[in-house]
Every structure is written in C-alpha cells, then in structure tokens.
Coordinates of C-alpha atoms in Angstrom, one line a residue:
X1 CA 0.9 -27.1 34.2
X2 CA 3.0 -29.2 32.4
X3 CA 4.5 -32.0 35.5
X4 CA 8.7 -32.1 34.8
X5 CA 10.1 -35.5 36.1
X6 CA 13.4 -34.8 37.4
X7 CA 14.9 -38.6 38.8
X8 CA 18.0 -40.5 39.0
X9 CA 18.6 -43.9 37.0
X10 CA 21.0 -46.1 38.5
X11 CA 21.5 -49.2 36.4
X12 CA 23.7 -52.5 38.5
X13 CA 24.8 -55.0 36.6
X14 CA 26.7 -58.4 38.9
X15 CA 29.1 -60.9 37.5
X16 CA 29.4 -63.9 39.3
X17 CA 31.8 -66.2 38.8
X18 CA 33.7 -69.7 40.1
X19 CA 37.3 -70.3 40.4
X20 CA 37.2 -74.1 39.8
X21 CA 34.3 -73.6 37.2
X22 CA 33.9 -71.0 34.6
X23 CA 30.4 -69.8 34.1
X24 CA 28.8 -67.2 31.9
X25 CA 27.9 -64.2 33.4
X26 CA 24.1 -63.6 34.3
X27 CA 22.4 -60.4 34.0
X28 CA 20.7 -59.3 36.5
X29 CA 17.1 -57.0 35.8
X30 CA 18.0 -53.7 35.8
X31 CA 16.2 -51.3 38.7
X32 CA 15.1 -48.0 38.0
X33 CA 14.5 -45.7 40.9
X34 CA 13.7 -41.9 40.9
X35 CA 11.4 -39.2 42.5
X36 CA 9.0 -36.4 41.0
X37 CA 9.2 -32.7 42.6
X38 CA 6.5 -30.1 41.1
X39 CA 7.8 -26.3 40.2
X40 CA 5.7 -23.8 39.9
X41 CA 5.3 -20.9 36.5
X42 CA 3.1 -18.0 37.2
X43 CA 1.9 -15.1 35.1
X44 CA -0.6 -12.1 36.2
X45 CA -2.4 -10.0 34.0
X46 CA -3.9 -6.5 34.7
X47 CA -5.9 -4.4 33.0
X48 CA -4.5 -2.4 30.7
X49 CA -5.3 1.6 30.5
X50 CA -3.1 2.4 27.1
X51 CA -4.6 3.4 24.1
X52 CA -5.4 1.1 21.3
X53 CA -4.6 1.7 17.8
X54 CA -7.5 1.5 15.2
X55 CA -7.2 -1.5 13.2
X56 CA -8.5 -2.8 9.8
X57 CA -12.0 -4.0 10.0
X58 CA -11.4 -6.6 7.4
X59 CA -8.4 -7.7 9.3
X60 CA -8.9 -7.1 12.7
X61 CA -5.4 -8.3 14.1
X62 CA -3.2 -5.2 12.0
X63 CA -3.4 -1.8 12.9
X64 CA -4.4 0.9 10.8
X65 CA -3.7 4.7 10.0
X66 CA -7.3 6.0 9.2
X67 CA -8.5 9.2 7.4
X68 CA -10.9 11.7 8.5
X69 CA -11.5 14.9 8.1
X70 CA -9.3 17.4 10.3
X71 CA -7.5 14.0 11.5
X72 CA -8.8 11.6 14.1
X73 CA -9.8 12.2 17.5
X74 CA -7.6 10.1 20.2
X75 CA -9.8 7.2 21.5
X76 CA -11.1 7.4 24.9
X77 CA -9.1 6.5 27.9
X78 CA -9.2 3.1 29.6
X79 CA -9.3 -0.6 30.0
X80 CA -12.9 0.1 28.3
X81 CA -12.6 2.0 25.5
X82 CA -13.9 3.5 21.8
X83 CA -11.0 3.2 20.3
X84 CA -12.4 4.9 16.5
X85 CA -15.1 5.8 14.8
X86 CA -15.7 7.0 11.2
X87 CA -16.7 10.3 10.6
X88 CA -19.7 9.5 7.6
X89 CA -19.2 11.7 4.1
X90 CA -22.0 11.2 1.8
X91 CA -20.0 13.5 -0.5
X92 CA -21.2 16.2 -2.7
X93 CA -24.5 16.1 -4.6
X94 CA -27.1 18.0 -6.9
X95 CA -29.8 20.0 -5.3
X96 CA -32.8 18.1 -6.0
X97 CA -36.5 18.4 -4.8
X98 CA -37.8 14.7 -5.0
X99 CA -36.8 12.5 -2.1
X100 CA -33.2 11.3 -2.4
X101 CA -31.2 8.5 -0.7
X102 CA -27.3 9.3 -0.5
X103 CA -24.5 6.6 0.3
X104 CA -21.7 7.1 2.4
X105 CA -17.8 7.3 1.1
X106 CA -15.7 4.9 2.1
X107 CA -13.3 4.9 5.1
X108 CA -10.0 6.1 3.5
X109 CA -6.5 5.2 5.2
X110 CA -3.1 6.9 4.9
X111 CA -2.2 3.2 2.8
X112 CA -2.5 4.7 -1.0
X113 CA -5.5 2.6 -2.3
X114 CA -6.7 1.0 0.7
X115 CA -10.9 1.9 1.2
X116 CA -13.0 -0.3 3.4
X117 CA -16.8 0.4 4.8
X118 CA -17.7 2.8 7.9
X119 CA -17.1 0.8 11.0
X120 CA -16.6 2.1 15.0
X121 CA -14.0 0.2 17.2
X122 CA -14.3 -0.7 21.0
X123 CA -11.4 -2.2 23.5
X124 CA -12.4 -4.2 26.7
X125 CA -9.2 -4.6 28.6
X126 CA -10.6 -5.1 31.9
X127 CA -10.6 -8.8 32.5
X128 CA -13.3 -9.0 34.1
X129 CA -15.4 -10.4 31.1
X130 CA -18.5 -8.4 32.9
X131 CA -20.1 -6.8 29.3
X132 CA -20.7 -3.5 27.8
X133 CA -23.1 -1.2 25.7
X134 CA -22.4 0.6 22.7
X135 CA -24.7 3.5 21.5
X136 CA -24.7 6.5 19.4
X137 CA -26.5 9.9 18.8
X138 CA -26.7 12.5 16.5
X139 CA -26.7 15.8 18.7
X140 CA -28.6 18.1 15.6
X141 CA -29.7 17.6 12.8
X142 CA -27.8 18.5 9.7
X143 CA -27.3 22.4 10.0
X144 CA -24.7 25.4 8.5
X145 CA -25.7 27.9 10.9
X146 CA -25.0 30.3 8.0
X147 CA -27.1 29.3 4.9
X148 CA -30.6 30.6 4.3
X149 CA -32.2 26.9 4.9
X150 CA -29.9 26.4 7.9
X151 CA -30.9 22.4 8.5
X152 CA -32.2 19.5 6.5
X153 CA -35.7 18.6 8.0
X154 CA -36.9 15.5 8.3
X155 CA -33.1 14.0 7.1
X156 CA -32.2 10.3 8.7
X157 CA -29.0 8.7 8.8
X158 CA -29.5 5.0 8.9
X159 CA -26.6 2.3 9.6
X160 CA -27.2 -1.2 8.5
X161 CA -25.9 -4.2 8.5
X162 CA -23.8 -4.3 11.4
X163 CA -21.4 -6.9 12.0
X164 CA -18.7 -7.9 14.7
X165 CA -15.5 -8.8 13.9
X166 CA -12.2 -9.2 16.0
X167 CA -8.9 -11.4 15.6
X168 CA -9.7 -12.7 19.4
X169 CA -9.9 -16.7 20.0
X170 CA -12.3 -18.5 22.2
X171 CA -14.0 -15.6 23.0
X172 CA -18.1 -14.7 22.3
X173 CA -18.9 -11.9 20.5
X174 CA -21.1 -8.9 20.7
X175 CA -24.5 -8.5 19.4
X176 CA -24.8 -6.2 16.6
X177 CA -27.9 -3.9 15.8
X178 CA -28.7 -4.7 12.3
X179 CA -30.2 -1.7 11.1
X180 CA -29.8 1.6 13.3
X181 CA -31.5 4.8 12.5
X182 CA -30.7 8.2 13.9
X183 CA -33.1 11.1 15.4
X184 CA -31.8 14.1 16.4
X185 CA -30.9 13.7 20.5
X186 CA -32.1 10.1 20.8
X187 CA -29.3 7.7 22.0
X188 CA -29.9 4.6 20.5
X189 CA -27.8 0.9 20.9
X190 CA -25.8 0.1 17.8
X191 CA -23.5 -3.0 19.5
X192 CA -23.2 -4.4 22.9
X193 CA -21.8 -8.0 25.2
X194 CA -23.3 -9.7 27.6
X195 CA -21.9 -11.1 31.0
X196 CA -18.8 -13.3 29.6
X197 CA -19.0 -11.5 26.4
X198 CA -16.5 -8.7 23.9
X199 CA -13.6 -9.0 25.6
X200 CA -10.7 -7.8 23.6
X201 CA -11.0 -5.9 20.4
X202 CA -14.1 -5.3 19.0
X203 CA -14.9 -3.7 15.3
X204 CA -18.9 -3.2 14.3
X205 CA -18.2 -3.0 10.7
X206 CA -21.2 -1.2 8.5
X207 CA -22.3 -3.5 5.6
X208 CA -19.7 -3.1 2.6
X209 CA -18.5 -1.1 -0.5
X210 CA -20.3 -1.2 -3.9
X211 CA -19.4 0.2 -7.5
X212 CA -22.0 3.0 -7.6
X213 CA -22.5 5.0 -11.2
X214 CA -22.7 8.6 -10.0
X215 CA -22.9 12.1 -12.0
X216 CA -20.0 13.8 -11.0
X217 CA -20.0 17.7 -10.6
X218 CA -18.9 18.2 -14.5
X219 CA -21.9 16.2 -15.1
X220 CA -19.4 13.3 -16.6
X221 CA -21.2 9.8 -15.2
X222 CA -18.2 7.8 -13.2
X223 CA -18.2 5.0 -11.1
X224 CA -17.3 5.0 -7.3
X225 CA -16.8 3.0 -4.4
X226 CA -19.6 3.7 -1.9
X227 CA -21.0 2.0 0.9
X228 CA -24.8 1.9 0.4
X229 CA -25.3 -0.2 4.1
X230 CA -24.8 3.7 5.4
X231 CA -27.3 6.1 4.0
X232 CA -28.8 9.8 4.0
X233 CA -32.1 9.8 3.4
X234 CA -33.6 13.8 2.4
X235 CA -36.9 14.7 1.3
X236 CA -37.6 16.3 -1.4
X237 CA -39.6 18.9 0.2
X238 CA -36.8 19.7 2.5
X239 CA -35.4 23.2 0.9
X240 CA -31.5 23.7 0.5
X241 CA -28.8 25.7 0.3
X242 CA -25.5 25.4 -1.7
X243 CA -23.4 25.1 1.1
X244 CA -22.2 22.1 3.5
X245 CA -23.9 20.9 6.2
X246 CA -22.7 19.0 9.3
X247 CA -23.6 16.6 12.2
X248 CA -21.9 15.5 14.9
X249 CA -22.5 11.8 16.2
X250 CA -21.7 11.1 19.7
X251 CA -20.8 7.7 20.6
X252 CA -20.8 6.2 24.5
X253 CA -19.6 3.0 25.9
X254 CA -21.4 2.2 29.1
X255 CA -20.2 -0.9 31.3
X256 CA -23.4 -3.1 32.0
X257 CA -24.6 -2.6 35.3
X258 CA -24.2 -5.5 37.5
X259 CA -27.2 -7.3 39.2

C-alpha cells in the first residue's frame, strides 16, 4: 500500500531591525514540521460461479462464438469449469479397404472466415490455486445403429500436440498430454495443474491447421484446411457402410484431491 503523507508546512520568516541603526534583514532557516497518518484500501474477491464464454485459442483474452454441429452445449456450472470443447468432424470420405488416416476439420466460428485447430477450454475461478485434472473418453466406438456394419472396429481417435495457452499473468500453467489416444470406455488425462497451478482460463489447443490436397466427392482434387495433429485412424479391414457414423467424447474436470 502505497503510504500518503498528509502534513502541514509552516514557513517563519523574522525581521529584525534597529532604530538608531539600519540593518539588513536576516533570514532565518526555514522549519518544516508535519505528521504521517496511514488509510487503509481493501478489495475481496470470491469465487465466481458464472459461466465463461469460449474464447479464441490463438488469442486467449477475446471471446469467441464457436460452431458445432446442433450448436454448442452450455459449459458446466462453477468456479471450476469446462467451459468448451470441440465436437471433432473428420468430414466425408471414400470407402476404402486399406488402412486410412483421416484429419479433423477445423473449428469454425460464427466470424465469416475465421478457422483455428480443435482445442477444449477449462475455467478455475476458485482462488484457491489448489489444481485440477482434465480427462476425456470416448463412450463407443464409432457406430450408426442402423447401417449393416453398425461400428468401425478397431478405429482410434488420437489428439496430439497439446498445448496450453491463456491470456493470464504470473500464473503457472497446466501440463499438457502430448499425444492422447482414445479406447472405447477408457478415461484417459489429456491436461491437468498442480498445487499453485491453472488458475484462470485455460485452452489445450490441438496442434494446428495445414493445407491438405483432398479428392473431393466430384472427384475434383482441392485443397483444405485440416488439422492433421487430430486424427482417425481405420483399418482397412474394418467393413463399412455409406452412412455416418458417430461418437460421443465425454470430458471431466476433477479437482485434485488434497493430501
């Protein structure tokens, strides 16, 4: 706290002076008296329960209006919170019976233009700088419950290249998993702060966007955005049908159990 001095300055100044002789006046030193008195400012914090907006990965201090399919779900409620994650869309491709790799689509925003990589979003608003865990599962595997070959066996999702970001100051970040694969039912850690660690807003951004030549449906060879740090791998052996299939990735943010 910055110490105000509040004080009094009283300058006196004496002539002194003769009748029978005229002198010149003599300054005398000035004195300088005062006294210090302290305030007080004060300023409480509590943690805050409202929801956080998403925000751009590559800009984590500016909020965001991100795309997914069927809109996105409301983050969770809380001082400790997932705030958004990306619903993955490795787009539309050719039946094929060798072993294929498939990269995810970008994350799309309601800003015309705007495409950045796949990335999930945490909030720790406690203030209590105690740490957290971030994981994520994939329920099932890849399934339309109404096609003839009703999942894709043996199929992996793997997320790589994680990495924190987050406009906060002074503070120490999460540890990222580098490369996460999925199996079906198996919760496994994708980005988590130790004690004194990830408080604020967190983003775990997935690797980046690359130009990617494609054959498009028309069979016309374009190139597209794609972020080849999240992949689908499916083996050529696996049989499939011409329809869509889906997965749904559960994410969970745990608060690390104190000693």
């Amino acid at each position: 706290m910055k110490m105000i001095k509040y004080g009094k300055h009283l300058t006196i100044v004496a002539l002194l002076s003769v009748t029978a002789v005229a002198t010149a006046t003599v300054p005398v030193a000035a004195e300088e008296t005062g006294t210090d008195y302290a305030s007080n400012g004060a300023v409480e914090f509590v943690p805050n329960n409202d929801p956080v907006k998403p925000v751009d990965p590559i800009d984590p201090g500016k909020p965001v209006d991100p795309l997914t399919p069927g809109g996105p779900n409301p983050g969770t409620p809380g001082p400790l919170s997932i705030d958004f994650a990306s619903s993955i869309e490795f787009g539309t491709n050719k039946i094929s019976s060798v072993d294929e790799v498939y990269y995810a689509n970008p994350q799309l925003y309601k800003e015309e233009g705007k495409a950045t990589a796949n990335y999930v979003q945490v909030t720790d608003n406690r203030g209590v700088s105690t740490g957290w865990d971030l994981k994520v599962k994939q329920e099932a595997q890849f399934e339309n419950a109404t096609a003839k070959y009703k999942t894709l066996k043996g199929s992996v999702i793997t997320l790589n290249n994680g990495q924190a970001a987050s406009n906060s100051e002074g503070v120490t970040a999460p540890t990222t998993v580098k490369s996460v694969s999925l199996n079906p039912g198996e919760s496994v850690p994708v980005m988590s702060a130790a004690d004194g660690a990830g408080d604020g807003t967190w983003v775990d951004v997935f690797g980046g966007l690359k130009k990617v030549e494609i054959v498009n449906e028309e069979g016309v060879k374009e190139s597209v955005n794609k972020n080849t740090d999240v992949q689908l791998e499916v083996p050529g052996k696996t049989p499939k049908s011409a329809v869509e299939y889906r997965a749904q990735l559960t994410w969970t943010l745990s608060e690390v159990a104190s000693n």
